[in-house]
Amino acid sequence: MDTNALPGNVLDPNCPSRVIFQRIGDKWASLVIQVLGDGPVRFSELRKMVHVVTPKVLTQTLRALERDGLITRTVHAQVPPRVDYELTSMGESLLQPLTLLRQWAESHVPTILEARDTYDEAQDDLLLGSSN
Amino acid sequence: MDTNALPGNVLDPNCPSRVIFQRIGDKWASLVIQVLGDGPVRFSELRKMVHVVTPKVLTQTLRALERDGLITRTVHAQVPPRVDYELTSMGESLLQPLTLLRQWAESHVPTILEARDTYDEAQDDLLLGSSN
DNA sequence: ACACGAAGGTATCTATTGGATACTGATAGC
DNA sequence: GCTATCAGTATCCAATAGATACCTTCGTGT
């Protein structure tokens, strides 16, 4: 009997919502989506904008996002090749929650950096203080 | 509201906001914070609620969140020991954007699963194409 | 006296992932 | 021919996540 007949329970590892939640939180995926918020961008531009990501990892990220229907990949038959990545409407719908999160992060930078300093100093004191 | 001139630019790898943004998106951190949204929880309870996380990784996650001032760690001097983890007010302020993201994920589960099926079938067709 | 169990972790080892770097293939321009 | 461009692969190595075993402290049961 699973306690999660609900469609979404991020705490249940068997629930797809957890996988999806973690895909959104992916190191690069969320950045890519935010970059694409201003319109289609080609591969090499993405690499420059979301620096410093290696081509392998960027490709993996883009494929995963494409597979999940968040972006589209359009190959223009020309040489040198041109490939545009663009948000789908579902991808666009993710923009707002992601932006809120980014704004939270940006507005709390000073507080967090301060907390880190305090924490690190306390750790130093522990190590040096008792000489155990 | 100008989001580009802010001191934080998640696209800049040298900017702390990117590090913080990615800490929020961490696989376990975001789940832990949501669990703590209902009040303090002890270590062993966290392990059960956020399954399946190993103690090592949970400890790493909790330490990182504590260092960033998002949670507090309270040791009760008793045997067996009791350690409670609790959101700080900053941690609580993260709850809402995180909840929005979770709700987005949960509400888009069916669409995404469908997109995956479609994508995977297309890939299969490509691979088998020569023999079709 | 002895062992056991609970809670909150560490220690250690291996599997998976991420990252750096080099390379490919098609073609247009020199 | 030689080179440059673009969108990736291929390969190898380092960093991270995960599985498992173990530690400590003390109250309780036998």
Coordinates of C-alpha atoms (C1' of nucleotides) in Angstrom, one line a residue:
Chain A
M1 CA 0.0 0.0 0.0
D2 CA 1.7 3.2 -1.0
T3 CA 0.8 6.3 0.9
N4 CA 1.2 8.3 -2.2
A5 CA -1.8 7.8 -4.3
L6 CA -1.5 11.5 -4.9
P7 CA -0.2 12.4 -8.3
G8 CA 2.8 14.1 -6.8
N9 CA 4.9 13.5 -3.8
V10 CA 8.4 14.7 -4.2
L11 CA 9.4 12.8 -1.1
D12 CA 8.6 9.4 -2.7
P13 CA 11.5 8.2 -4.8
N14 CA 9.1 6.2 -6.9
C15 CA 7.1 9.2 -7.8
P16 CA 7.9 10.8 -11.1
S17 CA 7.5 14.3 -9.6
R18 CA 10.6 13.8 -7.7
V19 CA 12.6 13.0 -10.8
I20 CA 11.2 16.0 -12.5
F21 CA 11.7 18.2 -9.5
Q22 CA 15.3 17.2 -9.5
R23 CA 15.7 17.7 -13.2
I24 CA 14.6 21.3 -12.7
G25 CA 17.1 21.7 -10.0
D26 CA 19.8 20.4 -12.2
K27 CA 23.0 22.4 -12.1
W28 CA 22.8 23.5 -15.8
A29 CA 19.2 22.8 -16.8
S30 CA 17.8 25.7 -14.8
L31 CA 20.4 28.1 -16.2
V32 CA 19.8 27.0 -19.7
I33 CA 16.0 27.6 -19.3
Q34 CA 16.6 31.0 -18.0
V35 CA 18.9 31.9 -20.9
L36 CA 16.3 30.7 -23.3
G37 CA 13.7 32.9 -21.7
D38 CA 14.7 35.7 -24.1
G39 CA 14.2 33.6 -27.2
P40 CA 15.9 31.0 -29.2
V41 CA 19.6 30.6 -28.8
R42 CA 22.1 28.5 -30.8
F43 CA 24.4 26.0 -29.2
S44 CA 27.6 28.0 -29.4
E45 CA 25.9 31.0 -27.9
L46 CA 24.5 29.0 -25.1
R47 CA 28.0 27.8 -24.3
K48 CA 29.2 31.4 -24.1
M49 CA 26.3 32.6 -22.1
V50 CA 26.2 29.8 -19.6
H51 CA 29.9 29.7 -19.0
V52 CA 31.7 27.6 -18.1
V53 CA 30.0 24.5 -19.3
T54 CA 31.7 21.9 -21.4
P55 CA 30.1 20.8 -24.7
K56 CA 29.5 17.3 -23.5
V57 CA 27.6 18.4 -20.4
L58 CA 25.7 21.0 -22.3
T59 CA 24.6 18.5 -24.9
Q60 CA 23.5 16.1 -22.1
T61 CA 21.5 18.9 -20.5
L62 CA 19.9 20.0 -23.7
R63 CA 18.9 16.4 -24.7
A64 CA 17.3 15.9 -21.3
L65 CA 15.3 19.1 -21.6
E66 CA 14.3 18.2 -25.1
R67 CA 13.2 14.8 -24.0
D68 CA 11.0 16.3 -21.3
G69 CA 9.4 18.6 -23.8
L70 CA 10.8 21.8 -22.2
I71 CA 12.8 22.9 -25.2
T72 CA 12.8 22.2 -28.9
R73 CA 15.9 21.6 -31.0
T74 CA 15.8 22.9 -34.6
V75 CA 18.6 22.0 -37.0
H76 CA 19.0 24.3 -40.0
A77 CA 20.5 22.5 -42.9
Q78 CA 23.4 24.8 -43.7
V79 CA 27.2 24.8 -43.4
P80 CA 28.4 25.5 -40.9
P81 CA 25.4 24.0 -39.1
R82 CA 23.1 26.1 -37.1
V83 CA 21.0 24.6 -34.3
D84 CA 18.6 26.6 -32.4
Y85 CA 17.2 25.8 -29.0
E86 CA 13.9 27.3 -27.9
L87 CA 11.6 27.0 -25.0
T88 CA 8.3 25.2 -25.6
S89 CA 5.2 26.7 -23.9
M90 CA 5.7 24.3 -21.1
G91 CA 9.3 25.5 -20.8
E92 CA 8.1 29.0 -20.7
S93 CA 5.7 28.2 -17.9
L94 CA 8.7 27.2 -15.8
L95 CA 10.3 30.5 -16.3
Q96 CA 8.3 32.3 -13.6
P97 CA 8.9 29.9 -10.7
L98 CA 12.5 29.7 -11.7
T99 CA 12.8 33.4 -11.7
L100 CA 11.4 33.7 -8.3
L101 CA 13.9 31.2 -7.0
R102 CA 16.7 33.1 -8.7
Q103 CA 15.6 36.4 -7.2
W104 CA 15.5 34.7 -3.8
A105 CA 19.0 33.5 -4.3
E106 CA 20.3 36.9 -5.5
S107 CA 18.6 38.8 -2.7
H108 CA 20.0 36.5 0.0
V109 CA 23.6 36.4 -1.2
P110 CA 25.0 38.8 1.4
T111 CA 23.2 37.1 4.3
I112 CA 24.4 33.7 3.2
L113 CA 27.9 34.7 2.7
E114 CA 27.9 36.2 6.1
A115 CA 26.4 33.0 7.6
R116 CA 29.2 31.1 6.0
D117 CA 31.9 33.3 7.5
T118 CA 30.4 32.9 10.9
Y119 CA 30.1 29.2 10.6
D120 CA 33.6 28.8 9.3
E121 CA 35.1 30.9 12.1
A122 CA 33.2 28.8 14.6
Q123 CA 34.7 25.7 13.1
D124 CA 38.2 27.1 13.2
D125 CA 37.7 28.0 16.9
L126 CA 36.6 24.5 17.6
L127 CA 39.7 23.0 16.0
L128 CA 42.2 25.5 17.4
G129 CA 40.6 26.1 20.7
S130 CA 40.7 22.8 22.5
S131 CA 43.9 21.5 21.0
N132 CA 42.6 18.0 21.5
Chain B
M1 CA 12.3 45.6 -11.6
D2 CA 15.6 45.2 -13.3
T3 CA 16.9 41.7 -13.0
N4 CA 20.0 42.3 -15.0
A5 CA 21.8 45.0 -13.2
L6 CA 21.5 43.3 -9.8
P7 CA 24.8 42.3 -8.1
G8 CA 23.8 38.7 -8.7
N9 CA 24.1 37.2 -12.1
V10 CA 23.5 33.4 -12.0
L11 CA 25.1 33.2 -15.4
D12 CA 28.4 34.4 -14.0
P13 CA 30.4 31.5 -12.5
N14 CA 32.3 34.0 -10.4
C15 CA 29.2 35.3 -8.8
P16 CA 28.1 33.8 -5.5
S17 CA 24.5 33.9 -6.5
R18 CA 25.2 31.1 -8.9
V19 CA 26.7 28.9 -6.2
I20 CA 23.7 29.7 -4.0
F21 CA 21.3 29.1 -6.8
Q22 CA 22.8 25.7 -7.3
R23 CA 22.8 24.9 -3.6
I24 CA 19.0 25.4 -3.6
G25 CA 18.7 23.2 -6.6
D26 CA 20.7 20.5 -4.9
K27 CA 19.2 17.1 -5.2
W28 CA 18.6 16.7 -1.4
A29 CA 18.8 20.2 0.0
S30 CA 15.5 21.3 -1.5
L31 CA 13.7 18.2 -0.3
V32 CA 15.1 18.6 3.2
I33 CA 13.9 22.2 3.4
Q34 CA 10.4 21.2 2.3
V35 CA 10.3 18.5 5.0
L36 CA 11.4 21.0 7.6
G37 CA 8.6 23.3 6.5
D38 CA 6.3 21.6 9.0
G39 CA 8.6 22.2 12.0
P40 CA 11.8 20.7 13.5
V41 CA 12.7 17.2 12.6
R42 CA 15.4 14.9 14.0
F43 CA 18.0 13.2 11.9
S44 CA 16.5 9.7 11.9
E45 CA 13.1 11.1 11.0
L46 CA 14.6 13.0 8.1
R47 CA 16.2 9.9 6.9
K48 CA 12.8 8.1 6.8
M49 CA 10.9 11.0 5.3
V50 CA 13.4 11.8 2.6
H51 CA 14.0 8.3 1.5
V52 CA 16.3 7.0 0.2
V53 CA 19.2 9.1 1.3
T54 CA 22.3 7.6 2.9
P55 CA 23.5 9.0 6.2
K56 CA 26.7 10.4 4.7
V57 CA 24.9 12.4 2.1
L58 CA 22.2 13.6 4.4
T59 CA 24.9 14.8 6.8
Q60 CA 26.7 16.6 4.1
T61 CA 23.5 18.2 3.0
L62 CA 22.5 19.3 6.5
R63 CA 26.0 20.7 7.2
A64 CA 25.9 22.7 4.0
L65 CA 22.4 24.1 4.8
E66 CA 23.5 24.9 8.3
R67 CA 26.6 26.7 7.1
D68 CA 24.5 28.8 4.8
G69 CA 22.2 29.8 7.6
L70 CA 19.1 28.1 6.3
I71 CA 18.7 25.6 9.1
T72 CA 19.8 25.2 12.7
R73 CA 21.1 22.1 14.3
T74 CA 20.3 21.6 18.0
V75 CA 21.9 18.8 20.0
H76 CA 20.0 17.7 23.1
A77 CA 22.4 16.2 25.6
Q78 CA 20.7 12.9 26.3
V79 CA 21.2 9.3 25.5
P80 CA 20.5 8.2 23.0
P81 CA 21.3 11.6 21.5
R82 CA 18.6 13.7 19.9
V83 CA 19.5 16.2 17.2
D84 CA 16.8 18.5 15.8
Y85 CA 17.0 20.3 12.6
E86 CA 14.9 23.4 12.0
L87 CA 14.5 26.1 9.4
T88 CA 15.8 29.5 10.2
S89 CA 13.7 32.5 9.2
M90 CA 15.7 32.7 6.0
G91 CA 15.1 29.0 5.4
E92 CA 11.4 29.6 5.8
S93 CA 11.5 32.4 3.3
L94 CA 12.8 29.9 0.8
L95 CA 9.8 27.7 1.4
Q96 CA 7.4 29.6 -0.9
P97 CA 9.5 29.8 -4.1
L98 CA 10.4 26.1 -3.5
T99 CA 6.8 25.2 -3.1
L100 CA 5.8 26.9 -6.3
L101 CA 8.5 25.0 -8.1
R102 CA 7.3 21.7 -6.6
Q103 CA 3.8 22.5 -7.6
W104 CA 4.9 23.2 -11.1
A105 CA 6.7 19.9 -11.2
E106 CA 3.7 18.0 -9.8
S107 CA 1.2 19.5 -12.1
H108 CA 3.3 18.8 -15.2
V109 CA 4.2 15.2 -14.5
P110 CA 1.7 13.8 -17.0
T111 CA 2.8 16.1 -19.8
I112 CA 6.4 15.4 -19.2
L113 CA 6.0 11.7 -19.0
E114 CA 4.1 11.8 -22.3
A115 CA 6.9 13.9 -23.9
R116 CA 9.4 11.3 -22.8
D117 CA 7.5 8.5 -24.4
T118 CA 7.2 10.4 -27.6
Y119 CA 10.8 11.3 -27.6
D120 CA 12.0 7.7 -26.8
E121 CA 9.8 6.3 -29.5
A122 CA 11.2 8.7 -32.0
Q123 CA 14.7 7.7 -31.0
D124 CA 13.8 4.0 -31.4
D125 CA 12.4 4.7 -34.9
L126 CA 15.7 6.4 -35.8
L127 CA 17.7 3.5 -34.7
L128 CA 15.5 0.8 -36.3
G129 CA 14.8 3.0 -39.3
S130 CA 17.1 1.0 -41.6
S131 CA 15.0 -2.2 -41.1
N132 CA 11.5 -0.7 -41.1
Chain C
dA1 C1' 28.9 -8.4 34.6
dC2 C1' 27.7 -8.5 29.9
dA3 C1' 25.5 -7.6 25.9
dC4 C1' 22.2 -5.0 23.4
dG5 C1' 19.8 -1.4 21.3
dA6 C1' 19.0 3.4 20.2
dA7 C1' 20.5 7.7 17.9
dG8 C1' 23.5 10.3 15.2
dG9 C1' 26.6 10.1 12.9
dT10 C1' 32.0 8.4 10.5
dA11 C1' 35.0 5.5 7.7
dT12 C1' 35.8 3.1 3.8
dC13 C1' 35.2 1.5 -0.7
dT14 C1' 33.1 1.4 -5.2
dA15 C1' 29.9 3.2 -8.9
dT16 C1' 28.4 7.0 -11.3
dT17 C1' 28.8 11.6 -12.9
dG18 C1' 31.1 15.7 -14.3
dG19 C1' 34.8 18.0 -16.5
dA20 C1' 39.1 18.9 -19.5
dT21 C1' 40.8 18.1 -23.8
dA22 C1' 41.1 16.5 -28.4
dC23 C1' 38.9 15.3 -32.4
dT24 C1' 35.2 14.7 -36.4
dG25 C1' 32.6 16.0 -40.7
dA26 C1' 30.7 19.0 -44.0
dT27 C1' 31.6 22.9 -46.7
dA28 C1' 32.6 27.8 -47.9
dG29 C1' 36.2 31.0 -48.7
dC30 C1' 41.1 31.9 -49.6
Chain D
dG1 C1' 44.8 22.2 -50.9
dC2 C1' 44.4 24.7 -46.4
dT3 C1' 41.8 26.8 -43.1
dA4 C1' 37.9 28.3 -40.4
dT5 C1' 33.1 27.5 -38.5
dC6 C1' 29.7 25.0 -36.0
dA7 C1' 27.7 21.4 -33.4
dG8 C1' 28.7 18.3 -31.5
dT9 C1' 31.6 13.1 -30.0
dA10 C1' 35.3 10.4 -27.9
dT11 C1' 38.3 9.7 -24.5
dC12 C1' 40.3 9.9 -20.2
dC13 C1' 40.7 11.5 -15.4
dA14 C1' 38.8 13.8 -11.1
dA15 C1' 35.1 14.7 -8.1
dT16 C1' 30.8 13.2 -6.2
dA17 C1' 27.1 10.0 -4.7
dG18 C1' 25.9 5.8 -2.8
dA19 C1' 26.3 1.2 -0.2
dT20 C1' 27.9 -0.8 3.8
dA21 C1' 30.2 -1.4 8.0
dC22 C1' 31.5 0.6 12.1
dC23 C1' 31.8 3.8 16.4
dT24 C1' 30.2 6.1 20.8
dT25 C1' 27.4 6.7 24.9
dC26 C1' 24.6 5.0 28.3
dG27 C1' 20.1 2.9 30.1
dT28 C1' 18.1 -1.4 30.3
dG29 C1' 17.4 -6.4 30.2
dT30 C1' 19.3 -11.1 31.7

